[in-house]
mmCIF file of C-alpha atoms and ligand atoms in Angstrom:
data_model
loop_
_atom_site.group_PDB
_atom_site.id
_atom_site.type_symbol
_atom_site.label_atom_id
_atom_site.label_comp_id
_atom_site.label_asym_id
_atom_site.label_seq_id
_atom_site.Cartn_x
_atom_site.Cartn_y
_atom_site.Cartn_z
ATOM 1 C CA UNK A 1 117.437 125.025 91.241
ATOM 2 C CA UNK A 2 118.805 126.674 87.970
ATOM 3 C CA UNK A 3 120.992 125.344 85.334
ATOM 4 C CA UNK A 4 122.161 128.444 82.688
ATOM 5 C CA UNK A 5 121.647 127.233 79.473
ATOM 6 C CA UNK A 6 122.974 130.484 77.654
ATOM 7 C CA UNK A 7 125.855 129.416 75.159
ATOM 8 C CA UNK A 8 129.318 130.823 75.849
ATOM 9 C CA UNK A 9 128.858 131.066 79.509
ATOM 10 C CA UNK A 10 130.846 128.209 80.124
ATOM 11 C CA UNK A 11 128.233 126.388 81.283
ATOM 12 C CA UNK A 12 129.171 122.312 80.103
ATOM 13 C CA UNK A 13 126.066 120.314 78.180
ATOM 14 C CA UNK A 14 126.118 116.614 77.654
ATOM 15 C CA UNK A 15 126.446 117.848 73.691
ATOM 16 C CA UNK A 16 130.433 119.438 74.900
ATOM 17 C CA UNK A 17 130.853 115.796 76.750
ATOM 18 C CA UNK A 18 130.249 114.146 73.399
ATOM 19 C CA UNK A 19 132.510 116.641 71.419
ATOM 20 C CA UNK A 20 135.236 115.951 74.435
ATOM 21 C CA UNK A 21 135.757 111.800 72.457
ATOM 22 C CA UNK A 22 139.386 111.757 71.639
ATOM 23 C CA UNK A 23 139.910 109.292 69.261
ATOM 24 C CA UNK A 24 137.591 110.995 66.082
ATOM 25 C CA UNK A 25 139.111 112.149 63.365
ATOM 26 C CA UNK A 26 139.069 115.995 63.511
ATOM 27 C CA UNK A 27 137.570 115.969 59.756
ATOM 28 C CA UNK A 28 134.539 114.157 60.918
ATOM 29 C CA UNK A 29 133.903 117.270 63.834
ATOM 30 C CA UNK A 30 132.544 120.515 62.418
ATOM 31 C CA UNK A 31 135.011 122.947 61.013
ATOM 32 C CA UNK A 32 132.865 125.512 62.493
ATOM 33 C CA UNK A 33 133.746 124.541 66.029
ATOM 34 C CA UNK A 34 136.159 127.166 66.922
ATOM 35 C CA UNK A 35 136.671 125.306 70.279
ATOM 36 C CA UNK A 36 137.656 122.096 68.238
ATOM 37 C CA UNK A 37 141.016 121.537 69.607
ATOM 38 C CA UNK A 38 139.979 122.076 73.242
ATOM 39 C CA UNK A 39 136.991 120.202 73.044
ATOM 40 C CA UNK A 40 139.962 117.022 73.190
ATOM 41 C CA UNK A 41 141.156 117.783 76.483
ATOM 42 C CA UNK A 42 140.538 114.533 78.526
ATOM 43 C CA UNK A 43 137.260 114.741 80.911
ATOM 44 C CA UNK A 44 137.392 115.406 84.328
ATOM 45 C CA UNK A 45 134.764 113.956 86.161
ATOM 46 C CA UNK A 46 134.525 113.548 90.340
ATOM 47 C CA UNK A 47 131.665 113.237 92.874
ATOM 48 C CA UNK A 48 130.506 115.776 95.215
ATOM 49 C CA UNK A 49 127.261 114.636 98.014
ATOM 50 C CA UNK A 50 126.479 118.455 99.418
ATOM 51 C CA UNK A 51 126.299 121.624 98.932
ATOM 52 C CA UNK A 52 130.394 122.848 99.909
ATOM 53 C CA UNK A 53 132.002 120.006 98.468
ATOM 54 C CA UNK A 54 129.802 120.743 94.974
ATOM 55 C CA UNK A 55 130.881 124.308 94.713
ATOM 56 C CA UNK A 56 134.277 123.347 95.247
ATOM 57 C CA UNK A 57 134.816 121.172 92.705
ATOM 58 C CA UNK A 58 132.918 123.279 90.330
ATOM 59 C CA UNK A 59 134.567 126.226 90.820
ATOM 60 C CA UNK A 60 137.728 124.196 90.493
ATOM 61 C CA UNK A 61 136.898 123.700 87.020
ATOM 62 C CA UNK A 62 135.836 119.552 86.545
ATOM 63 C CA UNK A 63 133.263 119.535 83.985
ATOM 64 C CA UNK A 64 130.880 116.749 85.535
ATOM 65 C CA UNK A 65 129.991 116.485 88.776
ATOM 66 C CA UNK A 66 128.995 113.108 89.856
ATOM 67 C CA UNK A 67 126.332 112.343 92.891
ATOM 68 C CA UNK A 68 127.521 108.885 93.108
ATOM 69 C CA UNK A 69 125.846 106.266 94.907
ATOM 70 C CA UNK A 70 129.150 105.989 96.725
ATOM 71 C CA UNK A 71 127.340 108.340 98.801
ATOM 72 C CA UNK A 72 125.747 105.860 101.032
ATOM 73 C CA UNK A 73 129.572 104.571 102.283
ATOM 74 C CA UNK A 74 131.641 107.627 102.010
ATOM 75 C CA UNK A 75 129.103 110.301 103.770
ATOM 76 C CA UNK A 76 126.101 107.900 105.258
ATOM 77 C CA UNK A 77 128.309 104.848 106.193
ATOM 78 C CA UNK A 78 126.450 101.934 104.912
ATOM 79 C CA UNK A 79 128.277 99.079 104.176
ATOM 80 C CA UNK A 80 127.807 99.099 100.267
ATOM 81 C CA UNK A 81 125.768 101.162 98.070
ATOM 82 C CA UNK A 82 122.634 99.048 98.632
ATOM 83 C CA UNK A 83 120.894 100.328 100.893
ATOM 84 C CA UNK A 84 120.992 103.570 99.226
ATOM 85 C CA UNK A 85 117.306 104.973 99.013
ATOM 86 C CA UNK A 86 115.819 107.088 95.905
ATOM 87 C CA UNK A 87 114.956 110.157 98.799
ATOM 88 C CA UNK A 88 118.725 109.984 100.181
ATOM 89 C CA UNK A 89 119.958 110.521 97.119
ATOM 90 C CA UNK A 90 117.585 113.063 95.879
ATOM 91 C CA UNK A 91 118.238 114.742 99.322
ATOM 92 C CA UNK A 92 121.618 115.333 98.322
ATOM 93 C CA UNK A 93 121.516 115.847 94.398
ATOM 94 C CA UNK A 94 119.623 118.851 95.237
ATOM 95 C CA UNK A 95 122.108 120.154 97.709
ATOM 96 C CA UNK A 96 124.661 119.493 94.671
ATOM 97 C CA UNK A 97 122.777 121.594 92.876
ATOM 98 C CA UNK A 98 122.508 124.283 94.404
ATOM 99 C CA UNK A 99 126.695 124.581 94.614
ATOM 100 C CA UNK A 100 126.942 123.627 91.158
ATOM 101 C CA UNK A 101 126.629 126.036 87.758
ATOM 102 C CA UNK A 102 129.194 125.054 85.498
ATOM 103 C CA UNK A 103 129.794 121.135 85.099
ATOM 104 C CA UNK A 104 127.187 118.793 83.950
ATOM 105 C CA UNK A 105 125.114 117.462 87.218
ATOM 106 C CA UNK A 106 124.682 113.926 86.879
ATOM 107 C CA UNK A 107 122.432 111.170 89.450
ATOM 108 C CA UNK A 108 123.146 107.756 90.126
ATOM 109 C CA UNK A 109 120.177 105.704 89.924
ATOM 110 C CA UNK A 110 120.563 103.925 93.241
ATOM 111 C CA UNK A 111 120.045 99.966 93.715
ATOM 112 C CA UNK A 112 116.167 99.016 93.641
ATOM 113 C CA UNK A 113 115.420 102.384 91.477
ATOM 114 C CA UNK A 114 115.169 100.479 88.160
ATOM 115 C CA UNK A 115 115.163 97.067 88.844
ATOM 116 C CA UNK A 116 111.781 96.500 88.908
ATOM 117 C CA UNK A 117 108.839 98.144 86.957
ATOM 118 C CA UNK A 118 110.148 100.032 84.137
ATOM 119 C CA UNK A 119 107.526 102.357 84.649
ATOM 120 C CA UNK A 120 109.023 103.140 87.843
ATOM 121 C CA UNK A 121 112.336 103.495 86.841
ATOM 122 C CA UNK A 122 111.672 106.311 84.310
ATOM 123 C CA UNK A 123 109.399 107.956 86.709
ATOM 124 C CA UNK A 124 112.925 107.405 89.255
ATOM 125 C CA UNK A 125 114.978 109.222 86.724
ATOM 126 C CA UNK A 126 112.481 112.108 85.772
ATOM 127 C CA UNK A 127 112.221 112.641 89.363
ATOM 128 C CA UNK A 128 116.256 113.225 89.687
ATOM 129 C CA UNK A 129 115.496 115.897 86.492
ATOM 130 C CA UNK A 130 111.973 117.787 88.000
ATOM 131 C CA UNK A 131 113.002 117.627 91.829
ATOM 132 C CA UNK A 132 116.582 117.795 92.025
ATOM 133 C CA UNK A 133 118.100 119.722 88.750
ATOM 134 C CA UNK A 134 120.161 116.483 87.383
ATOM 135 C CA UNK A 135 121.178 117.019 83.682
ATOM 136 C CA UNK A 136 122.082 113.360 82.961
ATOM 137 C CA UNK A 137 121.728 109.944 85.060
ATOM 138 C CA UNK A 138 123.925 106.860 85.250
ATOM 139 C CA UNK A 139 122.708 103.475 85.185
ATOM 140 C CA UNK A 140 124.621 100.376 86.640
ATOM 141 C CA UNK A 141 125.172 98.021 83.902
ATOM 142 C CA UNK A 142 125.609 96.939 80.392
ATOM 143 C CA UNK A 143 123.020 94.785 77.989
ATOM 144 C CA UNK A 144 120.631 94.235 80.428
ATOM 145 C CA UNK A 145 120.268 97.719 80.514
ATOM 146 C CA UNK A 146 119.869 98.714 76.493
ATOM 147 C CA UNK A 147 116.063 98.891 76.874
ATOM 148 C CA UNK A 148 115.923 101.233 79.563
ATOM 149 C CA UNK A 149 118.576 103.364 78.558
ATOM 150 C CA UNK A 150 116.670 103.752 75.511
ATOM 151 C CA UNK A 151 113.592 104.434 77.148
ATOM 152 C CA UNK A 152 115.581 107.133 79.560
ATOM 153 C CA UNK A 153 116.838 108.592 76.029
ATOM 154 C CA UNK A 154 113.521 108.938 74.936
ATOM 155 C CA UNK A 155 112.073 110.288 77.697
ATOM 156 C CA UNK A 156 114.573 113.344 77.243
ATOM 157 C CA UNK A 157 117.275 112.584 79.667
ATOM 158 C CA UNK A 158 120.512 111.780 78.984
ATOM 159 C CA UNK A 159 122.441 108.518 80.694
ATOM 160 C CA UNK A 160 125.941 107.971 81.464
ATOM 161 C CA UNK A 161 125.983 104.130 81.595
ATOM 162 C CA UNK A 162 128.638 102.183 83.703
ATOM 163 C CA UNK A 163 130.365 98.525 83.180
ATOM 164 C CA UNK A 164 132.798 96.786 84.566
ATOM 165 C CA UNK A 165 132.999 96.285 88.487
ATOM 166 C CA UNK A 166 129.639 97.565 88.980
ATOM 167 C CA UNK A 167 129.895 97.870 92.659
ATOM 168 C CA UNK A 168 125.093 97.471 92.991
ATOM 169 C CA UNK A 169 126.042 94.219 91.408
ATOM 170 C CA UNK A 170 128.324 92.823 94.224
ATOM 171 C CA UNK A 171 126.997 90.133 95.660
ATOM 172 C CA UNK A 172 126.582 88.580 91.649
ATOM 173 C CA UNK A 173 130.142 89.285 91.567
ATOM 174 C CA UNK A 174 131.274 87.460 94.988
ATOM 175 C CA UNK A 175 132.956 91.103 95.923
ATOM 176 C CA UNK A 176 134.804 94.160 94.588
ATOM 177 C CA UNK A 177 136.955 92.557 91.919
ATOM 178 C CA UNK A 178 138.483 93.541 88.870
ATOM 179 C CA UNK A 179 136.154 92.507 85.800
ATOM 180 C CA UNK A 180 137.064 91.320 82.150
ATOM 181 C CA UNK A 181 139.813 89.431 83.454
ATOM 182 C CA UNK A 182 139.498 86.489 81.111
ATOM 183 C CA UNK A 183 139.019 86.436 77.237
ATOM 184 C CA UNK A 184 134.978 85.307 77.842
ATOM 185 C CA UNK A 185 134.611 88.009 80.470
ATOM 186 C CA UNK A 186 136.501 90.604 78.129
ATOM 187 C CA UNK A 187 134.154 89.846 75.249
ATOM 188 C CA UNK A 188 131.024 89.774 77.527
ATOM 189 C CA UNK A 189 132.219 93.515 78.857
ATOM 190 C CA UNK A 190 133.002 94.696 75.051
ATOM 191 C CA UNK A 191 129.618 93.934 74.299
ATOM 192 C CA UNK A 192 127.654 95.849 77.582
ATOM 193 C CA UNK A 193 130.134 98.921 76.547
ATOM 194 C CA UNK A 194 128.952 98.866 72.877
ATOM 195 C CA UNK A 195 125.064 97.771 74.339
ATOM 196 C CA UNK A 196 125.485 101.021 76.229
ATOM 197 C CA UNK A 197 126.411 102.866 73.685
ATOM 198 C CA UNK A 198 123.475 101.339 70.992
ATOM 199 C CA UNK A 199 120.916 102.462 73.273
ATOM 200 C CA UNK A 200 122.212 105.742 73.374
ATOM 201 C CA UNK A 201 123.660 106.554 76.312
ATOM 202 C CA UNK A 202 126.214 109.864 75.772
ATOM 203 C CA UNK A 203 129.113 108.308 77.958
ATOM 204 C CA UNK A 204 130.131 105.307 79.855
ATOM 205 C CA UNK A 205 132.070 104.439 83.014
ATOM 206 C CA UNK A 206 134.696 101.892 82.967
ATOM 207 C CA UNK A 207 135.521 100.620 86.262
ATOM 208 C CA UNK A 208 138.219 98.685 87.657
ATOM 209 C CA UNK A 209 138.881 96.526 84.092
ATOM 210 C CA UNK A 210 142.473 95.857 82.649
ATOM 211 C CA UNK A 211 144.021 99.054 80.800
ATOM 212 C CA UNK A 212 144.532 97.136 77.621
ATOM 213 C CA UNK A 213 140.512 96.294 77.925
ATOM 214 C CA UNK A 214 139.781 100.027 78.270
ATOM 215 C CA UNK A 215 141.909 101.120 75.283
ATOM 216 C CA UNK A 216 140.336 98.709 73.371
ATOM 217 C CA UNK A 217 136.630 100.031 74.103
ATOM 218 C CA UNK A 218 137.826 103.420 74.040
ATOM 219 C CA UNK A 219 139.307 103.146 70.378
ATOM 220 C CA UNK A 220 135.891 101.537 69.500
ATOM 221 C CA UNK A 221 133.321 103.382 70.965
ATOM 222 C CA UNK A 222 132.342 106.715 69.917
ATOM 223 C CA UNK A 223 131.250 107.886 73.051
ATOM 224 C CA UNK A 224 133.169 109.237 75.435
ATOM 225 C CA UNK A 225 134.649 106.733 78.135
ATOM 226 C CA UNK A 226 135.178 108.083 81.752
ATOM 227 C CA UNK A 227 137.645 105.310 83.297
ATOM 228 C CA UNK A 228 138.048 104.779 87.603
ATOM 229 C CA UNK A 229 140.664 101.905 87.940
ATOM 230 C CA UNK A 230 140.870 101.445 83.684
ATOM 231 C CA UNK A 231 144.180 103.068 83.087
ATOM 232 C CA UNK A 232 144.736 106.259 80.998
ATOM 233 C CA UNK A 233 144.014 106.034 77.474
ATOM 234 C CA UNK A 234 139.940 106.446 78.683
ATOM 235 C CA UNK A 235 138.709 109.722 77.520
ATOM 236 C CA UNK A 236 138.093 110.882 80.770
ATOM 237 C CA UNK A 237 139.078 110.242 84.632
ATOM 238 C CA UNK A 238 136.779 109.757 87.848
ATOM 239 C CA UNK A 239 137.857 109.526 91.348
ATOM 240 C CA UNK A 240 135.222 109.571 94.217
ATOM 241 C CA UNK A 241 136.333 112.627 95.686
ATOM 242 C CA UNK A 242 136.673 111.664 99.559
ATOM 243 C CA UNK A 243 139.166 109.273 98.454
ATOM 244 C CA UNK A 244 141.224 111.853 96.700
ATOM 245 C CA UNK A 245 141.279 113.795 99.800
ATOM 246 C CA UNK A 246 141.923 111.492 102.232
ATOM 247 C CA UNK A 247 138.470 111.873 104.098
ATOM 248 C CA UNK A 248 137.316 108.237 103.358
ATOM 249 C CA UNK A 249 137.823 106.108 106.258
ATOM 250 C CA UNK A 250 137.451 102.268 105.101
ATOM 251 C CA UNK A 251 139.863 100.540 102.435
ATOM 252 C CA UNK A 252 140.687 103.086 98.934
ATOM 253 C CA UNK A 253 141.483 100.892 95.885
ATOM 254 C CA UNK A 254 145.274 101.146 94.469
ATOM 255 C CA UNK A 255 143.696 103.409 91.430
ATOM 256 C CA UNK A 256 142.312 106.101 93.642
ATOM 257 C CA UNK A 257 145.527 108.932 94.139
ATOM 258 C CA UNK A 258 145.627 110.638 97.135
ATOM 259 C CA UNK A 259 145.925 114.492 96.397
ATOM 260 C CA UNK A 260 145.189 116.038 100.101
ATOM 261 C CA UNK A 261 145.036 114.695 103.971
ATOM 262 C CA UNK A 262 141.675 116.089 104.552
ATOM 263 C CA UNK A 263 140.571 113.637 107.422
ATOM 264 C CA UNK A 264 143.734 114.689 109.048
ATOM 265 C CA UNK A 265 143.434 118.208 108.529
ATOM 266 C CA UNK A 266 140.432 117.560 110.430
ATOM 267 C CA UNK A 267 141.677 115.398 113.211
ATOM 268 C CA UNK A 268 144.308 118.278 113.919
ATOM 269 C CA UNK A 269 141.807 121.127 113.781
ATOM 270 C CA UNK A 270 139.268 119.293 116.405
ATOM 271 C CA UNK A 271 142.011 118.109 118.749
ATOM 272 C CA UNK A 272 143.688 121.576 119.077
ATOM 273 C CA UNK A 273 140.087 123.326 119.192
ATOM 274 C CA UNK A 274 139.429 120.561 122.234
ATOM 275 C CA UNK A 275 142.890 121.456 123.776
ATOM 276 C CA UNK A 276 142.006 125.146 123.273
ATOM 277 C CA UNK A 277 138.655 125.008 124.864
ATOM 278 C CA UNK A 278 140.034 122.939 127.727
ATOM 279 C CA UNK A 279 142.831 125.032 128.797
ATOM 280 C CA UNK A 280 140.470 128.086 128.344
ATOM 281 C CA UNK A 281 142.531 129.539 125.589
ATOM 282 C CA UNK A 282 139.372 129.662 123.610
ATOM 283 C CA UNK A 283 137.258 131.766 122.811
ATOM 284 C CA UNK A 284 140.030 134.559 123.200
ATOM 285 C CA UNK A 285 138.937 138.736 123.640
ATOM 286 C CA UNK A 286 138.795 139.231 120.711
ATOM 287 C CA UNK A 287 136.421 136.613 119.940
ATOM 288 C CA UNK A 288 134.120 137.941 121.970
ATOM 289 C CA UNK A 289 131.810 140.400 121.667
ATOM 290 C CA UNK A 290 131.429 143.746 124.015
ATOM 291 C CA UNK A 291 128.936 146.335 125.185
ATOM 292 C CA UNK A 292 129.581 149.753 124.610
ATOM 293 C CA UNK A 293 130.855 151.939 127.007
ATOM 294 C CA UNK A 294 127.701 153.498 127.758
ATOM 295 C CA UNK A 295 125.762 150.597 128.033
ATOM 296 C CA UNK A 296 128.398 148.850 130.294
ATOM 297 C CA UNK A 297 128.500 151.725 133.018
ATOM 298 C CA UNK A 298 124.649 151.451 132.888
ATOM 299 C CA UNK A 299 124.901 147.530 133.666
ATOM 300 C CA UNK A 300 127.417 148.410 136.380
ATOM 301 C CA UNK A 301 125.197 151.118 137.857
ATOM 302 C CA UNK A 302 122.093 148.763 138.225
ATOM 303 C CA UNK A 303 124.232 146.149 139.377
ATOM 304 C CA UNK A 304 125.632 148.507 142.342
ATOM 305 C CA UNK A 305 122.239 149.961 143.165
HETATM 306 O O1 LIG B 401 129.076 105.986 92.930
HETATM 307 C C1 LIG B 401 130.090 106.459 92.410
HETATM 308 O O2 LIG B 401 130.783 107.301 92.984
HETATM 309 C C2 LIG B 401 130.442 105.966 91.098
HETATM 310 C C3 LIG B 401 131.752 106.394 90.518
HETATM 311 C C4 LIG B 401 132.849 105.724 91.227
HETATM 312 C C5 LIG B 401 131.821 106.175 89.063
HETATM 313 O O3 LIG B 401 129.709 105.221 90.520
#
């Protein structure tokens, strides 16, 4: 469970994420960054759940690599995030792990994981740190949140907060519904971005909120926003990555581009290997193994005797 530290390896620390805001004026970054124009390409952030789909995306370059909660519907099939336990998604942060060594690692902090005790929920996200080799966590929500993202902050580890449709707080929301709609609910969501930011989180995720909401948090803040569903000016992109692919199987929101038919890839590959197997075209010679000579007359020989 190793993260390389060693600077100039490429590896990407939640201090590059913060360099990565686009809207600071390069006089206020250090002159002695050579990287200083680079550090303003946008962010590319998407999830990963196991150990293949992590080194994938790493190797494809994204520089975080998200265990959403989105786990429990797009690899256990729950019906929400919910249900989503603290063990399934350490389960699976560690497998991340292991396939991941350049982008940041962050954990969701699943439903029911900070609720509660506060206590608990920093002893929740140290155990994402200690057992499973997170770098950062993200935590669902936006002023309620300030103390414990403060209390995360000072207990070393770095948060990624999240407003907007926050999908944990669904049933409070009557559904999946694009937030800061209205003037009151723009202001409310202005205020969890810049709560977020006050307690010290080092990025925030906007989800499914008007574009012109997002540019307006984006100019503001001076962290880093990551938008899914916000439009483009947002520092940085998410997508969960079987929707990308085309291997989620309920309903994908109009923000989430399609870039591969992975399910169908799939569907293809099984149906001709079932074909194959049927007709006995599979496994061919070739795919078999065979004795050597020698041995093979032996097995004859006993077999005749
Ligand atoms: O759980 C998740 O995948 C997320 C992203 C969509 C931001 O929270």
């Amino acid at each position: 469970m190793s993260t390389a530290f060693d600077a100039g390896n490429g590896k990407i620390t939640v201090p590059d994420i913060l360099r990565r805001k686009t809207n600071v004026p390069s006089s206020s970054t250090q002159n002695s960054d050579p990287g200083r124009e680079s550090g303003r390409r946008k962010i590319v952030c998407l999830t990963a759940y196991d150990y293949p789909t992590a080194r994938l995306v790493d190797e494809a370059g994204v520089d975080i690599v998200l265990v959403g909660d989105s786990l429990g519907m797009v690899v256990l099939g729950y019906e929400n995030t919910l249900p989503l336990t603290m063990d399934e998604m350490l389960h699976h942060t560690r497998a991340v792990r292991r396939g991941v060594r350049k982008a940041l690692l962050v954990a969701d902090m699943p439903y029911g994981s900070f609720h509660g005790d506060r206590n608990e929920a920093v002893r929740n996200a140290i155990r994402f740190v200690k057992e499973a080799g997170a770098e950062a966590v993200k935590v669902e929500g936006g002023e309620r949140r300030m103390e414990l993202i403060a209390q995360l902050v000072e207990a070393e580890i770095p948060v990624m907060g999240h407003v907007g449709l926050t999908p944990q707080s669904m049933h409070a929301f009557g559904g999946f519904r694009v937030q800061g709609k209205t003037v009151e609910a723009a202001d409310q969501l202005l205020r969890d971005a810049r709560a977020v930011e006050a307690a010290g989180a080092f990025s925030v995720v906007l989800e499914s909120i008007p574009r012109e909401l997002a540019t307006r948090i984006t100019s503001e803040l001076r962290i880093p926003t990551i938008g899914i569903g916000a439009g483009p000016e947002c520092d940085g992109q998410v997508l969960v990555l079987h929707d990308m692919i085309g291997l989620s199987l309920g309903h994908t929101p109009k923000f989430s581009r399609r870039y591969a038919n992975v399910g169908e890839a799939i569907s293809h590959a099984v149906t001709a290997y079932a074909e194959d197997v049927r007709e006995g075209r599979f496994p061919s010679d070739a795919e078999s193994y065979h004795l050597s000579s020698e041995v093979r007359e032996r097995l004859l020989a006993v077999r005749r005797s």
